[in-house]
């Protein structure tokens, strides 16, 4: 199905919609005729994205939402349903980055990462699932990461949160489809966004760490285009860009190579470490 046909006249709720991939998704959805709810804990950022859409002739609303708080999520969805009657698409996109030697990862850090990246999506799904069943269908899109399908050292908490999200998505998929709800798991590789400005990096200089990441990073607009094309085609799983697909294949065929890569990565990280 064409992108325009899939989204035109529909309503989409996008968490983490004020920045990066989420912002690009909001703008692209609006361009394709969807009414967009820009949900983010950053209310001024969400407001700016909604204003940009409205100025461009689209339909949007900004709703302050902290995905880690089920009450905040419930209120945001309720307000959206009041305004737009139904929600056809839920993009669980809000997320945070976290890198450390696991020795420096506290239980509190682990909770924080799991709460946003996994529990945040669960909160949304728990609320929207019965609503979508009652309205006769819908589509839930979970933005995990290549770190949701490939193990990565230095990123144990982040990887665990994204594997949990991938597991939830892939296991719920068949169950949900039977009730008229489509699900898509999105696993991007490195995308150029503010994610790497706000990522928490413990005991290593953030600039130095980030500068070691793949340099030819894809922009969020292209990422949003790929995601929406995949969703329009009812894809179960979207893995991109090329480096993510290659690593995914290697992990399937030769997981020991990924293990070696992870050994190299943590060795390099420990060398950069200030302890
Ligand atoms: P970003 O940092 O540009 O945007 C993340 C958004 O989530 C921000 O607007 C932030 O305010 C919002 N957010 C954070 N915590 C929140 C909370 N508790 N409640 C509501 N909103 C919250 O990052 P980016 O790159 O756009 O990331 C979007 C998603 O894509 C994340 O889930 C991230 O893990 C995932 N991803 C990003 C990759 C990248 O290389 N940028 C790679 C793979 C996955």
XYZ file of N, CA and C and ligand atoms in Angstrom, residues 15-23 39-42 65-69 92-97 115-117 120 143-147 158 162 165 186-199 217 220, ligand 1:
200
model
N 5.353 9.020 20.489
C 6.067 9.402 21.712
C 7.490 9.828 21.354
N 8.044 10.715 22.163
C 9.369 11.253 21.844
C 9.320 12.041 20.544
N 8.174 12.679 20.303
C 7.941 13.336 19.007
C 8.601 14.690 18.840
N 9.285 15.176 19.886
C 9.833 16.535 19.762
C 11.233 16.564 19.169
N 11.860 15.413 19.000
C 13.262 15.416 18.550
C 13.563 14.209 17.652
N 14.608 14.340 16.874
C 15.181 13.225 16.124
C 14.213 12.434 15.263
N 14.232 11.115 15.451
C 13.400 10.222 14.623
C 11.914 10.521 14.861
N 11.549 10.767 16.119
C 10.149 11.042 16.462
C 9.638 12.291 15.763
N 10.449 13.341 15.792
C 10.073 14.600 15.131
C 9.900 14.360 13.628
N 3.726 13.638 21.299
C 3.759 13.378 22.745
C 5.213 13.320 23.201
N 5.539 14.133 24.181
C 6.923 14.148 24.653
C 6.943 14.732 26.063
N 7.938 14.345 26.829
C 8.060 14.965 28.158
C 8.552 16.400 28.012
N 9.174 16.684 26.882
C 9.591 18.046 26.557
C 8.413 18.747 25.878
N 3.765 14.288 27.728
C 3.624 12.885 28.162
C 4.953 12.371 28.677
N 4.929 11.829 29.873
C 6.107 11.101 30.356
C 5.764 9.621 30.229
N 6.419 8.942 29.311
C 6.031 7.551 29.028
C 6.272 6.609 30.212
N 7.135 7.034 31.127
C 7.432 6.164 32.276
C 6.305 6.191 33.313
N 5.406 7.166 33.152
C 4.321 7.334 34.120
C 2.998 6.886 33.483
N 5.724 3.928 19.519
C 6.470 3.957 20.779
C 7.928 4.235 20.429
N 8.267 5.531 20.456
C 9.580 5.948 19.950
C 10.463 6.562 21.034
N 9.869 7.084 22.117
C 10.680 7.752 23.147
C 11.755 6.804 23.667
N 12.942 7.317 23.831
C 14.024 6.455 24.325
C 15.223 7.268 24.781
N 16.060 6.632 25.578
C 17.303 7.284 26.027
C 18.477 6.326 25.810
N 19.641 6.921 25.632
C 20.853 6.123 25.445
C 21.655 6.029 26.735
N 12.866 1.684 32.365
C 11.606 2.423 32.528
C 11.240 3.230 31.294
N 12.224 3.860 30.684
C 11.908 4.652 29.481
C 11.784 3.732 28.269
N 12.831 2.949 28.016
C 12.912 2.225 26.739
C 11.990 1.006 26.656
N 8.165 2.192 29.169
C 7.486 3.310 28.500
C 6.600 2.811 27.367
N 9.774 1.314 18.277
C 11.126 1.658 17.808
C 12.110 1.079 18.822
N 12.679 -0.055 18.476
C 13.704 -0.665 19.339
C 15.047 -0.146 18.859
N 15.873 -1.023 18.331
C 17.225 -0.645 17.883
C 17.867 -1.897 17.304
N 18.982 -1.731 16.588
C 19.735 -2.933 16.212
C 20.241 -3.599 17.493
N 20.327 -2.783 18.566
C 20.714 -3.336 19.873
C 19.555 -4.099 20.527
N 21.053 -0.693 27.950
C 20.318 -0.259 26.755
C 19.892 -1.470 25.919
N 16.126 -2.891 24.953
C 15.655 -3.016 23.573
C 15.358 -4.482 23.199
N 11.969 -5.056 24.518
C 10.956 -4.464 23.638
C 10.768 -5.306 22.377
N 10.842 -1.985 14.828
C 11.809 -1.192 14.063
C 13.170 -1.248 14.758
N 14.190 -1.619 13.993
C 15.539 -1.763 14.561
C 16.547 -0.926 13.785
N 16.634 0.364 14.133
C 17.596 1.198 13.404
C 19.018 0.995 13.922
N 19.963 1.214 13.018
C 21.366 1.321 13.432
C 21.608 2.747 13.862
N 22.827 3.216 13.674
C 23.162 4.570 14.157
C 22.531 5.642 13.254
N 21.725 6.516 13.862
C 21.035 7.599 13.146
C 21.477 8.924 13.782
N 21.689 9.917 12.929
C 22.226 11.193 13.419
C 21.128 12.023 14.094
N 21.061 11.970 15.409
C 20.061 12.752 16.163
C 20.682 13.264 17.461
N 19.849 13.998 18.221
C 20.302 14.533 19.512
C 20.495 13.426 20.557
N 20.119 12.210 20.192
C 20.295 11.039 21.060
C 21.730 11.000 21.604
N 22.690 11.333 20.711
C 24.102 11.232 21.101
C 24.576 12.461 21.884
N 23.710 13.501 21.986
C 24.027 14.640 22.868
C 23.539 14.311 24.271
N 22.404 13.615 24.339
C 21.845 13.357 25.675
C 22.190 11.977 26.222
N 22.877 11.160 25.439
C 23.248 9.819 25.918
C 24.079 9.921 27.206
N 26.521 8.682 9.241
C 25.235 8.327 9.835
C 24.077 8.845 8.987
N 17.595 11.671 10.409
C 16.285 11.204 10.894
C 15.181 11.250 9.840
P 16.352 11.856 20.482
O 17.138 12.019 21.728
O 16.567 12.808 19.363
O 14.789 11.802 20.809
C 14.275 11.090 21.890
C 13.012 11.777 22.368
O 12.443 11.002 23.431
C 13.274 13.188 22.923
O 12.373 14.087 22.343
C 13.012 13.035 24.414
O 12.508 14.220 25.028
C 11.987 11.906 24.421
N 11.906 11.247 25.715
C 12.915 10.754 26.484
N 12.429 10.264 27.640
C 11.074 10.433 27.593
C 10.016 10.135 28.490
N 10.243 9.589 29.689
N 8.752 10.425 28.118
C 8.504 11.017 26.919
N 9.467 11.352 26.047
C 10.737 11.059 26.378
O 16.662 10.344 20.001
P 16.301 9.547 18.664
O 17.567 9.146 18.054
O 15.314 10.256 17.860
O 15.667 8.237 19.317
C 14.341 7.808 19.078
C 14.270 6.323 19.354
O 15.104 5.627 18.436
C 14.753 5.910 20.755
O 13.908 4.916 21.264
C 16.134 5.357 20.500
O 16.496 4.388 21.466
C 15.935 4.728 19.134
N 17.167 4.545 18.387
C 17.981 5.597 18.073
C 19.147 5.386 17.377
C 20.072 6.483 16.989
O 21.193 6.182 16.529
N 19.706 7.742 17.119
C 19.561 4.022 16.979
C 18.623 3.002 17.338
C 17.485 3.254 18.023
